[in-house]
PDB file of C-alpha atoms in Angstrom:
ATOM      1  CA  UNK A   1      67.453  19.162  83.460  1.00 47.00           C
ATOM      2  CA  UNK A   2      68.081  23.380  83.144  1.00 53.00           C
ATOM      3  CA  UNK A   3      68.054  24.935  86.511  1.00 55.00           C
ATOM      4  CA  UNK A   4      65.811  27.355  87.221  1.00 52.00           C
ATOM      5  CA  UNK A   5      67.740  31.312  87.278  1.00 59.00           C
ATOM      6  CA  UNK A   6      65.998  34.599  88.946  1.00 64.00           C
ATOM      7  CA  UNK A   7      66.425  37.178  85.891  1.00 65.00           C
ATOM      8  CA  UNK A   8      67.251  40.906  86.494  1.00 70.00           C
ATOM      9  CA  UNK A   9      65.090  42.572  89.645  1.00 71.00           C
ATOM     10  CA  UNK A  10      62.556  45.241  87.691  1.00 66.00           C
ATOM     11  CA  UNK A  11      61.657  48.247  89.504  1.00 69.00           C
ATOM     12  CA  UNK A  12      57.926  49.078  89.503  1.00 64.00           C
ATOM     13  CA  UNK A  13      58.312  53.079  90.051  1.00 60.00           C
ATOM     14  CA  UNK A  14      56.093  53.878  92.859  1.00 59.00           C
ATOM     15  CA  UNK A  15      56.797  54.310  96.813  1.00 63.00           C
ATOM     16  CA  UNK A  16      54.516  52.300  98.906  1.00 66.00           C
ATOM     17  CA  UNK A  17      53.438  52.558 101.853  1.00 67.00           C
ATOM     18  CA  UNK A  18      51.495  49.826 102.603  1.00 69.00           C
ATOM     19  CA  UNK A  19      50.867  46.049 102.287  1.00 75.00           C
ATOM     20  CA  UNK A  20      51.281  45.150  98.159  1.00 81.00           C
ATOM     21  CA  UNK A  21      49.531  42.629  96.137  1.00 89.00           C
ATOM     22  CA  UNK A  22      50.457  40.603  93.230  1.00 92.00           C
ATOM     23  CA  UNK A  23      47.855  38.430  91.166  1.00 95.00           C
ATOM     24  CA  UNK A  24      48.041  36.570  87.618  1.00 94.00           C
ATOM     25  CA  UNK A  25      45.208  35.953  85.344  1.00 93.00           C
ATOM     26  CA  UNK A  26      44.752  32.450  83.543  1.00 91.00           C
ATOM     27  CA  UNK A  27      45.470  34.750  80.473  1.00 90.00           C
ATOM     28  CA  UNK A  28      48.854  35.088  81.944  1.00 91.00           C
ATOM     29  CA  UNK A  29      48.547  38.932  82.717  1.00 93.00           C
ATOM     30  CA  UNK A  30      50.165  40.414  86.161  1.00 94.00           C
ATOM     31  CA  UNK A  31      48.426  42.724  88.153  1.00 94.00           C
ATOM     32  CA  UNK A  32      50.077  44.638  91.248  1.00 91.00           C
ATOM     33  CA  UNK A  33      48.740  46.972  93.688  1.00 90.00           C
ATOM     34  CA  UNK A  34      51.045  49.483  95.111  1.00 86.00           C
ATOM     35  CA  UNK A  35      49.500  51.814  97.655  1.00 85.00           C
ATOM     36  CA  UNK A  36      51.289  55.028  97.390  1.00 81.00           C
ATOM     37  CA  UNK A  37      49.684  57.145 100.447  1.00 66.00           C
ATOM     38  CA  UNK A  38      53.379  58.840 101.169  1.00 59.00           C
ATOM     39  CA  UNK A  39      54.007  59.986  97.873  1.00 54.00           C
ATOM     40  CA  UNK A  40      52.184  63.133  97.988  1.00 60.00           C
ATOM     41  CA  UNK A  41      49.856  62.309  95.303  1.00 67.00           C
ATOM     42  CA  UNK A  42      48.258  59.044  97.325  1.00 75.00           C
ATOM     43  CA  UNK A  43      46.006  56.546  96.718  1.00 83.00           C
ATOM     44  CA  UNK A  44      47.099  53.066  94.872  1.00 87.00           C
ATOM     45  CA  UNK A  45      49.013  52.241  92.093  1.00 87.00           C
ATOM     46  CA  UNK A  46      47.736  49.653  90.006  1.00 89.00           C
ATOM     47  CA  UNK A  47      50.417  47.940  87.589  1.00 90.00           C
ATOM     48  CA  UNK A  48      49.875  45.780  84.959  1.00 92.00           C
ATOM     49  CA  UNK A  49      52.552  42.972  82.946  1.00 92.00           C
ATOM     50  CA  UNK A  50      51.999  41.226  79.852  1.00 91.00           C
ATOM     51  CA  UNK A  51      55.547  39.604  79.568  1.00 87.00           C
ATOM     52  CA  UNK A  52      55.838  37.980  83.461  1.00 84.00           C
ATOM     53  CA  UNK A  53      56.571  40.806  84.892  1.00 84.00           C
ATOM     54  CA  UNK A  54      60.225  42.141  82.693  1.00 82.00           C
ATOM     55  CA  UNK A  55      58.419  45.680  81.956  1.00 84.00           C
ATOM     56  CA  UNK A  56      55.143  47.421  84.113  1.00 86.00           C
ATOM     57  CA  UNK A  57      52.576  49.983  82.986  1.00 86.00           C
ATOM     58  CA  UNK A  58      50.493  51.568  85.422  1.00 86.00           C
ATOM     59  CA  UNK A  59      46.626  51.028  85.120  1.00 87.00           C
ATOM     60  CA  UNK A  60      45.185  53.073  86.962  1.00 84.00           C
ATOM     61  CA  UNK A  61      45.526  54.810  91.220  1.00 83.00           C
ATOM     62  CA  UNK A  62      41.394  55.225  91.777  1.00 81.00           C
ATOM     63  CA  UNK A  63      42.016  56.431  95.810  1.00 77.00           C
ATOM     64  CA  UNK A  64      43.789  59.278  94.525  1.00 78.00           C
ATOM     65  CA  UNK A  65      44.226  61.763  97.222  1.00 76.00           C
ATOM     66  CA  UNK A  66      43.451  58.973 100.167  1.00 82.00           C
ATOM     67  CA  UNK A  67      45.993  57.108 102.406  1.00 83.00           C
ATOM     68  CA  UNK A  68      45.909  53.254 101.552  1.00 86.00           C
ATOM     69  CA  UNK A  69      47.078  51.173 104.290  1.00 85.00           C
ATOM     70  CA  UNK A  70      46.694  47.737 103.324  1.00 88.00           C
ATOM     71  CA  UNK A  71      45.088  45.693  99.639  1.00 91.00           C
ATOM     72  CA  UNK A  72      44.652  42.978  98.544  1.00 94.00           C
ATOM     73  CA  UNK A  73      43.961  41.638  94.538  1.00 96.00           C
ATOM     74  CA  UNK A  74      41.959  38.967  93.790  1.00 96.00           C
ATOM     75  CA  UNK A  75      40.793  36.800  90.814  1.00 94.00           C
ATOM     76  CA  UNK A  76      37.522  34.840  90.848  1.00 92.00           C
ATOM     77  CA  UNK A  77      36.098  31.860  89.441  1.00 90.00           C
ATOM     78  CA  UNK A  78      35.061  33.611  85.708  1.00 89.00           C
ATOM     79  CA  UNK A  79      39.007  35.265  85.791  1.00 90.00           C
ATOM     80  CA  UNK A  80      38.011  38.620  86.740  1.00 92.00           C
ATOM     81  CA  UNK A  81      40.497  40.673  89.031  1.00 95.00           C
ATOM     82  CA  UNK A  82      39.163  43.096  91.966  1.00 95.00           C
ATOM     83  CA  UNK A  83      41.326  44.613  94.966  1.00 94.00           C
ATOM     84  CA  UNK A  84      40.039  45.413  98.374  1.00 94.00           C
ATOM     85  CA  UNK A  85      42.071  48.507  99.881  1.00 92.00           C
ATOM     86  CA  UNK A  86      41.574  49.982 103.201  1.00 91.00           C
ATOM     87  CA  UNK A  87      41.601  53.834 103.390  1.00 90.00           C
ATOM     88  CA  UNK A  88      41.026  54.437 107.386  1.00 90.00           C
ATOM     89  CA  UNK A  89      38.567  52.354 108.644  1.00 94.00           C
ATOM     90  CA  UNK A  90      36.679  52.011 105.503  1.00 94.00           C
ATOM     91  CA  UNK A  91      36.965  48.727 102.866  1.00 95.00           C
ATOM     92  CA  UNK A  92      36.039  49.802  99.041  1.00 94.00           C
ATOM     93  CA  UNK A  93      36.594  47.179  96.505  1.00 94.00           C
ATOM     94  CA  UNK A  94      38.053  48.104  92.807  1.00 93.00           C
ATOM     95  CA  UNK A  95      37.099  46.398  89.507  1.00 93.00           C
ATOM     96  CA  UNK A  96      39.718  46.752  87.486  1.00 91.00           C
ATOM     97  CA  UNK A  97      37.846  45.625  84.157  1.00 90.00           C
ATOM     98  CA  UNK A  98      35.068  48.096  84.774  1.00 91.00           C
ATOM     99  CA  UNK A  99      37.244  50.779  86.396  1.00 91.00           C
ATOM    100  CA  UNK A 100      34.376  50.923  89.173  1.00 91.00           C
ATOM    101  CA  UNK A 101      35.571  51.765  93.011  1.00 92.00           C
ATOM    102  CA  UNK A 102      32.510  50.308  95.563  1.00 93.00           C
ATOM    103  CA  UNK A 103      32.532  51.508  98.958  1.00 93.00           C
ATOM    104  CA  UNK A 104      32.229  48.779 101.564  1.00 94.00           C
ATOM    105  CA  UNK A 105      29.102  50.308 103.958  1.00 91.00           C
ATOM    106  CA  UNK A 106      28.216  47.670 105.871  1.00 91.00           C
ATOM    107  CA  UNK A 107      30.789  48.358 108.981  1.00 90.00           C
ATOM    108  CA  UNK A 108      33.726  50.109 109.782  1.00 93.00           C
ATOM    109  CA  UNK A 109      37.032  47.768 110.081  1.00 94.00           C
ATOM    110  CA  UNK A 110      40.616  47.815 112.121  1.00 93.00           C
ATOM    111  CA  UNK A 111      41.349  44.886 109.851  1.00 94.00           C
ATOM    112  CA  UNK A 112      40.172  42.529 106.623  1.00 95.00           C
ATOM    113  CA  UNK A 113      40.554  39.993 104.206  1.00 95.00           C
ATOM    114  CA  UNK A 114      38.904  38.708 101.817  1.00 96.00           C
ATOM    115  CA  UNK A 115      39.026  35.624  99.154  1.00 96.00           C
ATOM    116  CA  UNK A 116      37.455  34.487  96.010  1.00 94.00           C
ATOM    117  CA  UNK A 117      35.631  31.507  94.491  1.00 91.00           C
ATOM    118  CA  UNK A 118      37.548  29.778  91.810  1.00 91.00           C
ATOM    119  CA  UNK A 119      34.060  28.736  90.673  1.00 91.00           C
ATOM    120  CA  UNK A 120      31.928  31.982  90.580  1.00 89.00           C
ATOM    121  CA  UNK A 121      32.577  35.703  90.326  1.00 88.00           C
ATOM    122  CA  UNK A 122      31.869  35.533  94.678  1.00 91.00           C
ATOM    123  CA  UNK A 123      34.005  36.966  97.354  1.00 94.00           C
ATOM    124  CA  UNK A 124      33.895  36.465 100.666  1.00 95.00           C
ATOM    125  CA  UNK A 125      35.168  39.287 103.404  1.00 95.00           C
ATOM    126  CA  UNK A 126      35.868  38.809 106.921  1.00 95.00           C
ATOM    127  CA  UNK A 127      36.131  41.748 109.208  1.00 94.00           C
ATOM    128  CA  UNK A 128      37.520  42.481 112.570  1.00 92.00           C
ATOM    129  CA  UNK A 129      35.135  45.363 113.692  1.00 90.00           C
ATOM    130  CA  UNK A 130      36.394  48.746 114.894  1.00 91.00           C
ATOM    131  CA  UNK A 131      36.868  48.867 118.624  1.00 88.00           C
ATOM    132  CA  UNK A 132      35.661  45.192 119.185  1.00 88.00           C
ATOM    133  CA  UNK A 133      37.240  42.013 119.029  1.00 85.00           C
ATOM    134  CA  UNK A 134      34.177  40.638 116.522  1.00 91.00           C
ATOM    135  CA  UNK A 135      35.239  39.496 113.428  1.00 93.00           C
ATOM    136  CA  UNK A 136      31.796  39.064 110.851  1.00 93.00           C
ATOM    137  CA  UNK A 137      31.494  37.690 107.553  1.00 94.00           C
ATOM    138  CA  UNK A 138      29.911  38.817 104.511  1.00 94.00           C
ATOM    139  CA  UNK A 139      29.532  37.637 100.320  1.00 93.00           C
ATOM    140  CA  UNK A 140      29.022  38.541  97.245  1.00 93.00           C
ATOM    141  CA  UNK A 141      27.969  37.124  94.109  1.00 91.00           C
ATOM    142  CA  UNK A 142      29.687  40.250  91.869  1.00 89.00           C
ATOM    143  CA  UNK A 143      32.778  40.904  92.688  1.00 87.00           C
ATOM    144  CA  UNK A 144      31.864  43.143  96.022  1.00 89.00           C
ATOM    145  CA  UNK A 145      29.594  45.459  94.033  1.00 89.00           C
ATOM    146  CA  UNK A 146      26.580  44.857  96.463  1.00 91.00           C
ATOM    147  CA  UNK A 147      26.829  42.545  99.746  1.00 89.00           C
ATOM    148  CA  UNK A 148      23.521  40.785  99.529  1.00 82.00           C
ATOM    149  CA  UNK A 149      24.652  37.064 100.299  1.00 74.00           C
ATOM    150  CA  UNK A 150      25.239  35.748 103.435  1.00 80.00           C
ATOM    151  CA  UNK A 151      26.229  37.099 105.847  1.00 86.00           C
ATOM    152  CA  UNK A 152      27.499  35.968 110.015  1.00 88.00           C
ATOM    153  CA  UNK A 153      29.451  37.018 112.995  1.00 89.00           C
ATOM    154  CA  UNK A 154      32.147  34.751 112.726  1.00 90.00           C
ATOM    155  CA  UNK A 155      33.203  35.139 116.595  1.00 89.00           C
ATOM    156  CA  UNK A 156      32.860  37.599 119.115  1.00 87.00           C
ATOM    157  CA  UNK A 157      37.027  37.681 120.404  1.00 85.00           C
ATOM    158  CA  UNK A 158      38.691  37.651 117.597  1.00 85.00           C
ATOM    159  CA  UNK A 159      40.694  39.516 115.214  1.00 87.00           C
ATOM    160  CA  UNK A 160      43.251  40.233 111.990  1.00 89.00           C
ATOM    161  CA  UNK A 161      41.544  37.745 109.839  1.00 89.00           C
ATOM    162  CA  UNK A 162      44.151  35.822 107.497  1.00 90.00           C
ATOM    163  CA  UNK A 163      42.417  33.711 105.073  1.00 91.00           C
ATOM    164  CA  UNK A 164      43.505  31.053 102.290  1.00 86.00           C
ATOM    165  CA  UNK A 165      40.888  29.343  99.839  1.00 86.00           C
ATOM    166  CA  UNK A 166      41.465  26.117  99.874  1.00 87.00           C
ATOM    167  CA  UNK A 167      39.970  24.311  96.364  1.00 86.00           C
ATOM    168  CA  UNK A 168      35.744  25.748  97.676  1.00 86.00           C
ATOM    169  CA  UNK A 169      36.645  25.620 101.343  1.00 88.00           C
ATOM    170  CA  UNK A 170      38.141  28.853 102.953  1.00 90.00           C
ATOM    171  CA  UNK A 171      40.551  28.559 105.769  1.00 86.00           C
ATOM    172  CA  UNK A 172      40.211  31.438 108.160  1.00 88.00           C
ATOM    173  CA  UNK A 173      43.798  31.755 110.593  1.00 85.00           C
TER     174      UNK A 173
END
């Protein structure tokens, strides 16, 4: 038996200021989301690891200019990664394959999270609305590209949805 030692800590050089995200791929690749909105250039960082995390590149900051206050990175079902980042009251969602930002324009939000299938490229969204204590639901079968599936007010006096998936069933805190 060789215990288990924590390596050197590696500094990812960016200064967030607000909630961070870490994934990893099947393909072993790290993604982290840093949102940088007191920086003075804004927006979120997006670093990426090939070696477990010992050295970080940065991928790409796509809300350049906007004040992130909270993301979240996700991998689906077919492996691909997408973060949802709050700017405001506004949700967009961020491909980072396809380098595409979507806004979310269904609602306005105080606070959200969202999970993915581990069988499908779908993610599901709850919401806690903007001056009300509903919290809805929404899908989507692409990654959060369009929000055509279903759809639900989860509860009218509720809010800051915190959700885990479960194998297919998602556990909503």
């Amino acid at each position: 038996f060789t215990a288990f030692s924590w390596g050197p800590d590696v500094e990812i050089p960016s200064y967030p200021s607000g909630k961070t995200s870490l994934v990893k791929t099947n393909s072993g690749m790290l993604y982290c989301s840093v949102p940088v909105g007191q920086s003075g250039v804004g927006g979120i960082n997006f670093f990426q690891s090939a070696d477990l995390g010992v050295t970080w590149t940065l991928h790409s900051n796509p809300a350049m200019g906007q004040n992130v206050i909270k993301s979240k990175l996700i991998i689906t079902g077919s492996d691909s990664v997408y973060c949802a980042y709050q700017v405001d009251t506004a949700i967009f969602f961020y491909s980072l394959a396809s380098n595409i930002v979507t806004p979310f324009t269904l609602m306005y939000v105080d606070d959200y999270d969202v999970v993915a299938s581990p069988n499908s490229n779908s993610v599901y969204l709850f919401c806690d609305n903007v001056g009300t204590n509903a919290m809805n639901r929404y899908s989507s079968i692409n990654g959060g590209f369009t929000w055509t599936g279903s759809t639900s007010l989860v509860s009218s006096s509720s809010t800051h949805p915190r959700l885990y998936m479960e194998g297919t069933r998602i556990i909503l805190n």
